[in-house]
C-alpha angles and dihedrals in degrees: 000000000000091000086054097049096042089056090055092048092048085050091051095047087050098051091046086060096045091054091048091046091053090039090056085054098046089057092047093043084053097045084058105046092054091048090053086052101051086052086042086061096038093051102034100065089166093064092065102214118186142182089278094051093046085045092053099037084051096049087049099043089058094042094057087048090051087051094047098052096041076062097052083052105038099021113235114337124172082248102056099032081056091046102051093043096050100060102032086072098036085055088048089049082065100063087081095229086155129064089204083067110114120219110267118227129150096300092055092039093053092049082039098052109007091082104037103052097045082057097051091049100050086041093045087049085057099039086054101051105116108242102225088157130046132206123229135131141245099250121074134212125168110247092229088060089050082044095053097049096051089049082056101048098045088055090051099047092042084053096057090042088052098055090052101041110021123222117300100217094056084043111119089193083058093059083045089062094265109164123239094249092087085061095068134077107212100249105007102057081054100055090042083056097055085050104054094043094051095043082055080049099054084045091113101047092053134097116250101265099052089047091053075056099051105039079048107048085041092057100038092044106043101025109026107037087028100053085214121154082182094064093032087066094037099055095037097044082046091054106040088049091048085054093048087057095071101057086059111195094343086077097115102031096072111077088194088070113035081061088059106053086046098061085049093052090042092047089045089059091045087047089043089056107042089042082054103054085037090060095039093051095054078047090064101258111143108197101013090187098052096044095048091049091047084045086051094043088219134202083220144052092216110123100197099046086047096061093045087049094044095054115036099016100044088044089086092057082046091063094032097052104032108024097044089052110055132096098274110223094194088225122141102232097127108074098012089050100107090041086054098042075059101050100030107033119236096296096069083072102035096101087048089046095055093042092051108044094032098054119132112281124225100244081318109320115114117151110106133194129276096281100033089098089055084053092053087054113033096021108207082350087069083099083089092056094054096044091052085037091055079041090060107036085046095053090047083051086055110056080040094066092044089059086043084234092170082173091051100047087047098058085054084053093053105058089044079061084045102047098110080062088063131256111326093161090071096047096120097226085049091048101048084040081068093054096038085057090042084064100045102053088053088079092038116097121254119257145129105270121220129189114202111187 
């Protein structure tokens, strides 16, 4: 028994300076990083870089810092991954690539950190309660029997969708600029929807061969066939933090594994990029790099660097410059959305949707953050929105973390990685998917979930 003992206290003793040793990194990576962008704003007059943006760049600088070492710590929660991507791209907003940027002062940094902090403390309240009881029901059923119906199921109803609509990639109105409307069939696509998310969702509770089906008839469906860079990032962020889960606090101590994740991040921005080109050439763009660079209006002729910066960066003017300055309805959309889509039927949200998602674009761009659609309605108000959306999105962790949903817990992790994409947590499909998984694991067994890749 000493021996034992003693090993566990030599592996403890281990893992403590290995955190210090990574901790140490992580400052000095930071400290770097703020002194390059300091030179970056001195010898690039033309960015025009001023005290807001170095505020902003400096507050988000420390606050990823904060995230990444609570990781380091903890190991991946819904609080810290928001809280690191969220700032990652806000700080790189403040780098000025594009000339359609506005000057930050107090107004835009309230709209630009107000919200999302708020967030990131009531869900970190929520992501640190101790789990002393856990949640599960009475009746059994073995996770692999749930899995195969639902294979089942999805096949069946995408065969059906299929047959009405035909496949988008092989869709000749689709190279000619057709919408992905005509590609879904009103109800069904929607149920086919909550399937295939909850059968992600139950991956980790599968035997190998149900989760090779999965993984495969979710890529093949709702990236491949679907040409879709949306679902692409949805499904792989979903699985790499799901991934980083199981290897609970010990996350960024294995240098096996860091790599990894970084050749899967790094491969999902080439992929971003050349999908995106791809898409915008059957579109009828003759040179995409040239013309996005020319919409952005960008400090810089690199094409790759311009469509990430297009599409997460630029996300934050969208909201400042669009979303601050509509008619503010004070309505609440934005978060009951899906509850009132339930009691009320999709035409109760029809005026919202087409306010939201028809506002007037800045030179094109029009996708905003997570909380540009709370702007458009409440306006500096849109604080109260945050606070009942981390609510929300902490009380779902939660239960999550009483069934021991891993997979559940990790789809609420990825759209808080997602969230300069916009709110994925109040899409109506996304949020009934959550209460359809809280159910289910109720007849699931209780166990510790791992996911091996």
């Amino acid at each position: 028994m000493n021996f034992i003992q003693n090993d566990r206290d030599l592996i403890k003793k281990r893992i403590i300076r290995q955190k210090s040793s990574v901790r140490q990194k992580i400052l000095a990576a930071v400290f770097l990083v703020s002194v390059l962008f300091i030179i970056y704003s001195l010898f690039l007059p033309q960015m025009n870089i001023g005290i807001g943006n170095v505020f902003l760049f400096f507050v988000s600088a420390f606050l990823i810092s904060y995230g990444i070492l609570d990781i380091l710590n903890k190991g991946v929660k819904i609080n810290n991954v928001f809280l690191v991507c969220y700032f990652f791209f806000l700080a790189i907003n403040n780098l000025n690539i594009s000339r359609l940027q506005i000057e930050k002062g107090i107004v835009e940094s309230y709209y630009l950190l107000a919200g999302p902090i708020l967030f990131w403390i009531i869900v970190r309240f929520f992501d640190n309660q101790k789990m002393n009881v856990y949640i599960t029901g009475k009746l059994k059923f073995k996770p692999d029997t749930i899995g195969t119906a639902l294979i089942c199921v999805i096949l069946f109803i995408k065969t059906l969708i299929i047959m009405q609509t035909g496949i988008r990639l092989l869709d000749a109105n689709w190279i000619g600029g057709g919408t992905g409307d005509q590609y879904t069939v009103g109800g069904l696509s929607g149920i086919y929807q909550i399937c295939i998310w909850t059968l992600l969702i139950l991956l980790p509770r599968l035997n190998k061969k149900n989760k090779i089906i999965t993984v495969a008839i979710s890529v093949f469906f709702e990236v491949i066939l679907a040409i879709s860079r949306n679902n692409a990032m949805m499904i792989f962020t979903y699985l790499v933090l799901l991934f980083a889960i199981s290897k609970r606090d010990k996350l960024l101590i294995n240098k096996k594994v860091i790599r990894h994740i970084f050749v899967v991040i790094v491969l999902m921005l080439i992929a971003f990029t050349v999908f995106g080109n791809y898409r915008q050439r059957m579109r009828g763009w003759k040179n995409p790099g040239n013309t996005i660079e020319y919409l952005l209006q960008s400090n810089t002729s690199n094409g790759a660097l311009n469509w990430i910066y297009g599409y997460t960066a630029i996300n934050y003017d969208v909201m400042l410059q669009t979303m601050t300055s509509a008619d503010h309805p004070m309505s609440l959309y934005s978060i009951f959305s899906p509850y009132i889509r339930v009691l009320f039927g999709y035409s109760a949200l029809s005026e919202y949707q087409d306010a939201v998602y028809h506002i007037k674009a800045l030179n094109g761009f029009n996708a905003s953050t997570m909380f540009g659609p709370m702007v458009y309605e409440m306006g500096e108000l849109y604080i109260i929105q945050a606070v009942l959306l981390a609510m929300q999105v902490g009380f779902f962790g939660l239960i999550a973390r009483k069934e021991k949903a891993d997979g559940h817990y990790a789809y609420l992790m990825a759209f808080g990685a997602l969230a300069v994409f916009g709110n994925f947590y109040s899409i109506a499909t996304y949020s009934y998917v959550s209460i359809v998984a809280m159910i289910i694991y109720l007849f699931l067994p209780l166990q510790r979930e791992e996911m091996q890749i």
